[in-house]
Amino acid sequence: MIAPAHQRTVEIIGGGLAGLGLALGLRRVGVPVVLIEAGAYPRHRVCGEFITSLDEDTIKALGLPSLLHDALPADSVTWFHGADQRLSQRLPTTALCLSRHALDDRMAQRLVELGGELRTRQRTAPEPAEGRVVASGRRRMTGSRWVGLKAHFRDLTLTDDLELHLGRNGYVGLTRIEGEKVNVCGLFERTASPPQRVSKQSVLGDQLRLSGLSALADRLERATLDPDSTCSVAGLDYGAAEPSETRLQLGDQFGLIPPFTGNGMTVALQSARIALEPLRRWSAGDASWTTTVREIHAEMRRELAPRIRRARTLHPWMLQPRRQRWLVLAARTRLLPTRLLYHLLH
Ligand SMILES: Cc1cc2nc3c(=O)[nH]c(=O)nc-3n(C[C@H](O)[C@H](O)[C@H](O)COP(=O)(O)OP(=O)(O)OC[C@H]3O[C@@H](n4cnc5c(N)ncnc54)[C@H](O)[C@@H]3O)c2cc1C
């Protein structure tokens, strides 16, 4: 791609939602973009694939309407605590459900159509450099307690648009996605006795049984697994790490938000939207790189960081059996202001 002489090229490391969203938004306003992605598309990712509170401004700025056209709306949730169905609620706002397999691939294809340069199967060290945006996802943490697992199933009927199962030291979300499939995705605290069998077919079911969610594991055994969709992730760090002053970081790089109490996909796309205008000015030579980084991080701190902090505070309540019982009871007896909490978190 040959950039107009007066425009500087933005280099983006990482083609998840933050990197792809930014690249699309920049191409829409004519900024030259190179996106470097370690993997290739399409690919499955560990993700609940449940998009909440994604605002119209972000959807428009990143040119997402046509890419989300078949995302399934979700309006209701049923909570399960162990084997018991505990509570059904309407969600305060409609969520969107679409697989990352489809969404990331569509965004990548659109980027190429818009004239962006996409380099896949290439890994670049995310060192700070002028014009470089680091959107390479979560920062790895050795010794992390968290493991994420996900798989798609067919022939699985849900009680509600979203089923949320609280187990011992873990929770699992089930949502309908395109193609009459259901995404099953969970976050579990590593236990001293990890599942013995580690075949693709059984790893999720084994983990569910270890977490006291045998009824759900039995349901999954009766459904049809898409073995290619099975994936896992470890090394998740939900501690607070300050973003660097010199390295422009978006999405999970800026701050990892726990799933279900938070909305990392929306945060990733919103961080891309926040970065658009300052990067357009830098590309046009109207702002220095230092000012650009400072401006974007300051806006992300203002708009996104409070949500990340609140989600981290609530996260332990989703995991510990005693707190889970209190949470479900309080929600049931309406002592828990679930609508207010949802708005604060999303
Ligand atoms: C178990 C689990 C469930 C979740 N469920 C939900 C949910 O239901 N709803 C929700 O909103 N969020 C959810 N999330 C969070 C959400 O998936 C993330 O917040 C979101 O994907 C972050 O997007 P990102 O672009 O920052 O990072 P990613 O999507 O992780 O993308 C980063 C990309 O960078 C690439 N990369 C990394 N290093 C390099 C390198 N050196 N060079 C080149 N490329 C590189 C990777 O290959 C990857 O494609 C969940 C997360 C987990 C773990």
XYZ file of C-alpha atoms and ligand atoms in Angstrom:
399
model
C 0.000 0.000 0.000
C 1.405 3.421 -0.906
C 0.458 6.058 1.655
C -0.167 9.612 0.498
C 3.081 11.520 1.130
C 1.525 13.707 3.805
C 0.128 10.864 5.920
C 2.047 8.708 8.373
C 1.240 4.993 8.659
C -0.139 3.536 11.886
C 1.290 0.094 12.732
C -0.968 -2.109 14.855
C 0.302 -5.212 16.640
C -2.477 -7.712 17.296
C -5.560 -8.450 15.221
C -8.187 -9.116 17.893
C -11.161 -6.809 18.314
C -9.131 -3.799 19.487
C -6.568 -4.016 16.661
C -9.032 -4.879 13.898
C -11.542 -2.286 15.141
C -8.890 0.418 15.134
C -7.592 -0.583 11.703
C -11.113 -0.472 10.230
C -11.906 2.883 11.804
C -8.638 4.409 10.557
C -9.096 3.091 7.012
C -12.601 4.599 6.952
C -11.008 8.046 7.388
C -8.197 7.287 4.934
C -5.319 6.702 7.354
C -2.710 4.172 6.088
C -2.602 1.108 8.329
C -0.458 -2.006 8.699
C -1.845 -4.692 11.013
C 0.423 -7.512 12.187
C -1.293 -10.601 13.596
C 0.452 -13.662 15.043
C -2.336 -16.035 13.967
C -4.584 -16.333 10.921
C -8.322 -16.036 10.217
C -10.801 -17.537 10.794
C -9.927 -18.939 14.194
C -11.736 -19.774 17.395
C -10.980 -17.800 20.545
C -11.850 -18.383 24.182
C -14.659 -15.889 24.605
C -18.268 -15.845 25.837
C -19.148 -14.151 22.513
C -21.680 -12.047 24.392
C -21.417 -8.371 23.464
C -23.059 -6.018 25.950
C -23.660 -2.268 25.871
C -21.883 -1.635 22.594
C -22.887 1.940 21.749
C -24.025 3.164 18.340
C -21.156 5.700 18.082
C -18.581 2.902 18.310
C -20.471 0.644 15.894
C -20.652 3.487 13.370
C -17.108 4.793 13.786
C -15.622 1.334 13.203
C -18.041 0.512 10.364
C -19.487 -2.547 12.110
C -23.238 -2.535 11.223
C -22.998 -4.881 8.241
C -20.543 -7.173 10.072
C -22.925 -7.628 12.999
C -26.027 -8.152 10.845
C -26.673 -11.731 11.990
C -25.611 -11.306 15.615
C -28.394 -12.812 17.736
C -30.077 -10.487 20.236
C -30.138 -11.653 23.859
C -32.625 -10.191 26.358
C -32.926 -12.703 29.168
C -30.695 -14.578 31.583
C -31.203 -17.553 33.881
C -28.800 -18.071 36.742
C -27.985 -21.561 37.949
C -26.213 -22.295 41.206
C -24.776 -25.803 41.021
C -27.615 -28.032 39.775
C -30.384 -25.591 40.784
C -32.048 -23.112 38.491
C -32.235 -20.070 40.722
C -33.358 -16.937 38.961
C -34.584 -15.664 35.592
C -34.263 -12.008 34.692
C -34.564 -9.675 31.748
C -31.303 -8.012 30.822
C -31.409 -4.212 31.207
C -30.197 -3.824 27.598
C -30.168 -6.189 24.638
C -26.833 -7.962 24.126
C -25.492 -9.291 20.810
C -24.167 -12.815 20.316
C -21.827 -13.663 17.465
C -18.869 -16.045 17.345
C -15.340 -14.634 17.257
C -14.734 -17.148 14.472
C -17.134 -15.119 12.305
C -16.610 -11.605 13.673
C -12.796 -11.441 13.611
C -12.726 -13.011 10.149
C -15.251 -10.543 8.765
C -13.352 -7.612 10.232
C -10.083 -8.892 8.730
C -11.655 -9.304 5.290
C -13.216 -5.843 5.483
C -9.846 -4.351 6.400
C -8.302 -5.743 3.229
C -11.262 -4.475 1.160
C -10.675 -1.006 2.614
C -7.041 -1.070 1.508
C -5.437 -1.905 4.867
C -2.291 -4.008 4.882
C -2.836 -7.217 6.860
C 0.131 -9.443 7.707
C -0.922 -12.705 9.337
C 1.224 -15.438 10.929
C 3.726 -12.793 11.901
C 4.730 -11.904 15.448
C 6.346 -8.592 16.372
C 7.792 -7.653 19.754
C 5.485 -4.981 21.150
C 8.283 -2.540 21.939
C 7.279 1.125 22.146
C 7.822 2.970 18.863
C 6.391 6.060 17.229
C 3.259 5.173 15.247
C 2.954 1.719 16.832
C -0.200 0.616 18.652
C -0.041 -2.451 20.868
C -3.332 -4.378 20.771
C -1.848 -7.808 21.405
C -4.373 -8.874 24.040
C -3.882 -9.868 27.642
C -0.479 -9.606 29.230
C 0.717 -13.123 30.092
C 1.160 -13.935 33.739
C 3.104 -16.949 34.910
C 1.528 -18.809 37.818
C -1.949 -17.409 37.115
C -4.829 -19.288 38.801
C -7.222 -18.820 35.891
C -8.072 -21.097 32.991
C -10.626 -20.245 30.288
C -12.320 -22.997 28.230
C -14.797 -22.745 25.389
C -16.528 -24.919 22.780
C -19.477 -24.722 20.397
C -22.314 -27.251 20.501
C -25.318 -28.091 18.357
C -28.560 -29.746 19.517
C -28.500 -27.936 22.844
C -31.637 -26.146 24.069
C -31.251 -23.185 26.401
C -33.595 -22.019 29.166
C -32.973 -18.402 28.263
C -30.866 -16.291 25.865
C -28.028 -16.501 28.380
C -27.543 -19.249 30.953
C -25.079 -18.437 33.685
C -23.902 -21.362 35.832
C -22.050 -20.692 39.076
C -19.919 -23.626 40.161
C -17.177 -24.280 42.715
C -14.379 -21.849 41.801
C -15.713 -21.172 38.353
C -18.592 -20.006 36.208
C -19.864 -20.824 32.752
C -21.992 -18.916 30.253
C -24.103 -20.449 27.470
C -25.377 -18.313 24.593
C -26.913 -18.965 21.204
C -24.758 -17.881 18.303
C -25.185 -17.907 14.526
C -25.660 -21.204 12.703
C -27.939 -22.670 15.415
C -24.978 -23.285 17.671
C -24.487 -22.605 21.363
C -21.266 -21.198 22.747
C -20.245 -22.663 26.098
C -17.483 -20.700 27.762
C -16.194 -20.820 31.298
C -13.579 -19.361 33.561
C -12.212 -21.650 36.253
C -9.778 -21.291 39.069
C -7.058 -23.911 38.717
C -7.483 -26.670 41.282
C -4.919 -28.931 42.882
C -6.426 -31.848 40.939
C -6.876 -30.831 37.297
C -8.929 -33.103 35.014
C -7.048 -36.312 34.285
C -8.338 -36.833 30.742
C -7.373 -34.028 28.434
C -8.975 -34.971 25.124
C -10.713 -32.203 23.196
C -13.964 -34.106 23.593
C -13.878 -34.250 27.354
C -11.839 -31.375 28.746
C -14.777 -28.994 29.255
C -17.073 -31.696 30.686
C -14.351 -32.881 33.073
C -13.744 -29.360 34.309
C -17.491 -28.813 34.800
C -17.744 -31.959 36.935
C -14.775 -30.838 39.024
C -16.588 -27.541 39.587
C -19.780 -29.280 40.771
C -21.620 -28.655 37.492
C -22.336 -32.290 36.601
C -25.917 -31.584 35.449
C -24.546 -29.195 32.827
C -21.789 -31.663 31.866
C -24.502 -34.327 31.313
C -26.454 -31.931 29.063
C -23.327 -31.253 27.001
C -22.683 -34.978 26.611
C -26.117 -35.329 24.993
C -25.409 -32.399 22.595
C -23.114 -32.392 19.537
C -19.673 -30.872 20.038
C -17.864 -29.030 17.230
C -14.375 -30.372 18.084
C -12.603 -27.663 16.051
C -14.121 -24.973 18.257
C -12.615 -26.311 21.492
C -9.967 -23.980 22.869
C -8.404 -22.946 26.146
C -6.404 -20.098 27.574
C -4.263 -19.738 30.692
C -2.010 -17.085 32.174
C -4.877 -14.616 32.721
C -3.964 -11.725 34.983
C -6.885 -9.858 36.542
C -4.652 -7.712 38.720
C -4.330 -4.007 38.063
C -1.329 -3.045 35.903
C -0.863 0.524 34.806
C -0.509 1.062 31.055
C 2.868 2.305 29.907
C 3.490 6.019 29.348
C 5.316 5.464 26.065
C 3.595 2.449 24.564
C 0.092 2.992 23.162
C -1.990 0.060 24.475
C -5.574 -0.785 23.577
C -8.098 -3.488 24.577
C -6.911 -6.163 27.014
C -3.387 -4.680 26.804
C -4.720 -1.572 28.520
C -6.460 -3.540 31.279
C -7.864 -7.049 31.457
C -11.511 -7.047 32.540
C -12.984 -10.273 33.967
C -15.644 -11.905 31.764
C -19.343 -11.861 32.777
C -18.807 -9.132 35.358
C -17.245 -7.108 32.561
C -17.434 -6.695 28.822
C -13.959 -6.988 27.338
C -15.159 -7.155 23.726
C -16.955 -3.819 24.100
C -13.998 -2.305 25.960
C -11.691 -3.439 23.133
C -13.888 -1.845 20.452
C -14.463 1.313 22.494
C -10.745 1.736 23.112
C -10.295 1.583 19.324
C -12.962 4.257 18.863
C -11.285 6.488 21.488
C -7.924 6.186 19.683
C -9.259 7.050 16.222
C -9.291 10.833 16.161
C -5.976 11.394 18.007
C -4.275 8.883 15.664
C -5.804 10.557 12.611
C -4.285 13.859 13.797
C -0.888 12.198 14.409
C -0.997 10.623 10.948
C -1.714 14.005 9.387
C 1.285 15.498 11.247
C -0.935 17.660 13.481
C 0.134 16.137 16.814
C 3.268 14.624 18.327
C 3.368 10.936 19.258
C 3.860 11.700 22.965
C 0.766 13.923 23.043
C -1.223 11.317 21.115
C -0.375 8.484 23.526
C -1.073 10.669 26.550
C -4.410 11.866 25.160
C -5.674 8.380 24.282
C -4.644 6.813 27.596
C -6.185 9.704 29.549
C -9.525 9.273 27.755
C -9.418 5.490 28.244
C -8.727 6.015 31.962
C -11.706 8.348 32.156
C -14.168 6.302 30.106
C -13.105 2.676 30.606
C -10.947 2.260 33.732
C -13.786 2.739 36.301
C -15.726 -0.119 34.649
C -12.662 -2.376 34.697
C -12.137 -1.647 38.416
C -15.789 -2.366 39.326
C -15.784 -5.630 37.363
C -12.621 -6.755 39.179
C -14.274 -5.995 42.531
C -17.374 -8.076 41.752
C -15.443 -10.931 40.132
C -14.616 -12.852 43.378
C -18.353 -12.909 44.228
C -18.939 -15.036 41.116
C -16.423 -17.616 42.273
C -16.590 -18.387 45.961
C -19.492 -20.717 46.949
C -20.501 -18.675 50.043
C -20.498 -15.402 48.174
C -22.300 -16.998 45.213
C -25.124 -18.140 47.535
C -25.438 -14.650 48.970
C -25.378 -13.102 45.492
C -28.154 -15.327 44.143
C -30.276 -14.943 47.297
C -29.888 -11.162 47.268
C -30.797 -10.991 43.584
C -33.830 -13.208 44.156
C -35.161 -11.188 47.062
C -34.413 -7.994 45.105
C -31.951 -6.819 47.779
C -29.339 -6.718 45.063
C -29.898 -3.787 42.678
C -29.080 -5.905 39.618
C -30.105 -3.263 37.054
C -27.940 -0.615 38.727
C -25.028 -3.066 39.018
C -25.352 -4.015 35.354
C -25.241 -0.364 34.303
C -22.220 0.333 36.525
C -20.373 -2.665 35.102
C -21.302 -2.259 31.470
C -13.121 -17.099 29.440
C -13.353 -15.754 28.795
C -14.661 -15.375 28.436
C -14.896 -14.114 27.882
N -16.173 -13.763 27.544
C -16.454 -12.525 27.106
C -17.784 -12.146 26.777
O -18.714 -12.949 26.795
N -18.011 -10.853 26.418
C -17.012 -9.935 26.354
O -17.284 -8.771 26.057
N -15.723 -10.285 26.610
C -15.422 -11.550 26.982
N -14.129 -11.910 27.248
C -13.063 -10.908 27.067
C -12.737 -10.667 25.607
O -12.536 -11.885 24.929
C -11.470 -9.811 25.494
O -11.578 -8.726 26.367
C -11.255 -9.299 24.077
O -11.047 -10.372 23.205
C -10.047 -8.366 24.032
O -9.754 -8.026 22.707
P -8.271 -7.598 22.316
O -8.323 -7.205 20.890
O -7.738 -6.628 23.304
O -7.402 -8.919 22.489
P -7.499 -10.300 21.722
O -8.861 -10.540 21.209
O -6.896 -11.292 22.653
O -6.534 -10.116 20.460
C -5.138 -9.989 20.573
C -4.506 -10.468 19.278
O -3.118 -10.147 19.270
C -2.389 -11.214 18.679
N -1.002 -11.116 19.161
C -0.557 -11.300 20.419
N 0.774 -11.060 20.498
C 1.170 -10.702 19.251
C 2.430 -10.305 18.679
N 3.540 -10.216 19.429
N 2.492 -10.010 17.359
C 1.358 -10.078 16.598
N 0.142 -10.441 17.091
C 0.041 -10.733 18.399
C -3.143 -12.459 19.106
O -2.911 -13.538 18.216
C -4.600 -11.967 19.074
O -5.220 -12.230 17.831
C -13.825 -13.185 27.715
C -12.519 -13.579 28.036
C -12.288 -14.847 28.573
C -10.884 -15.252 28.921
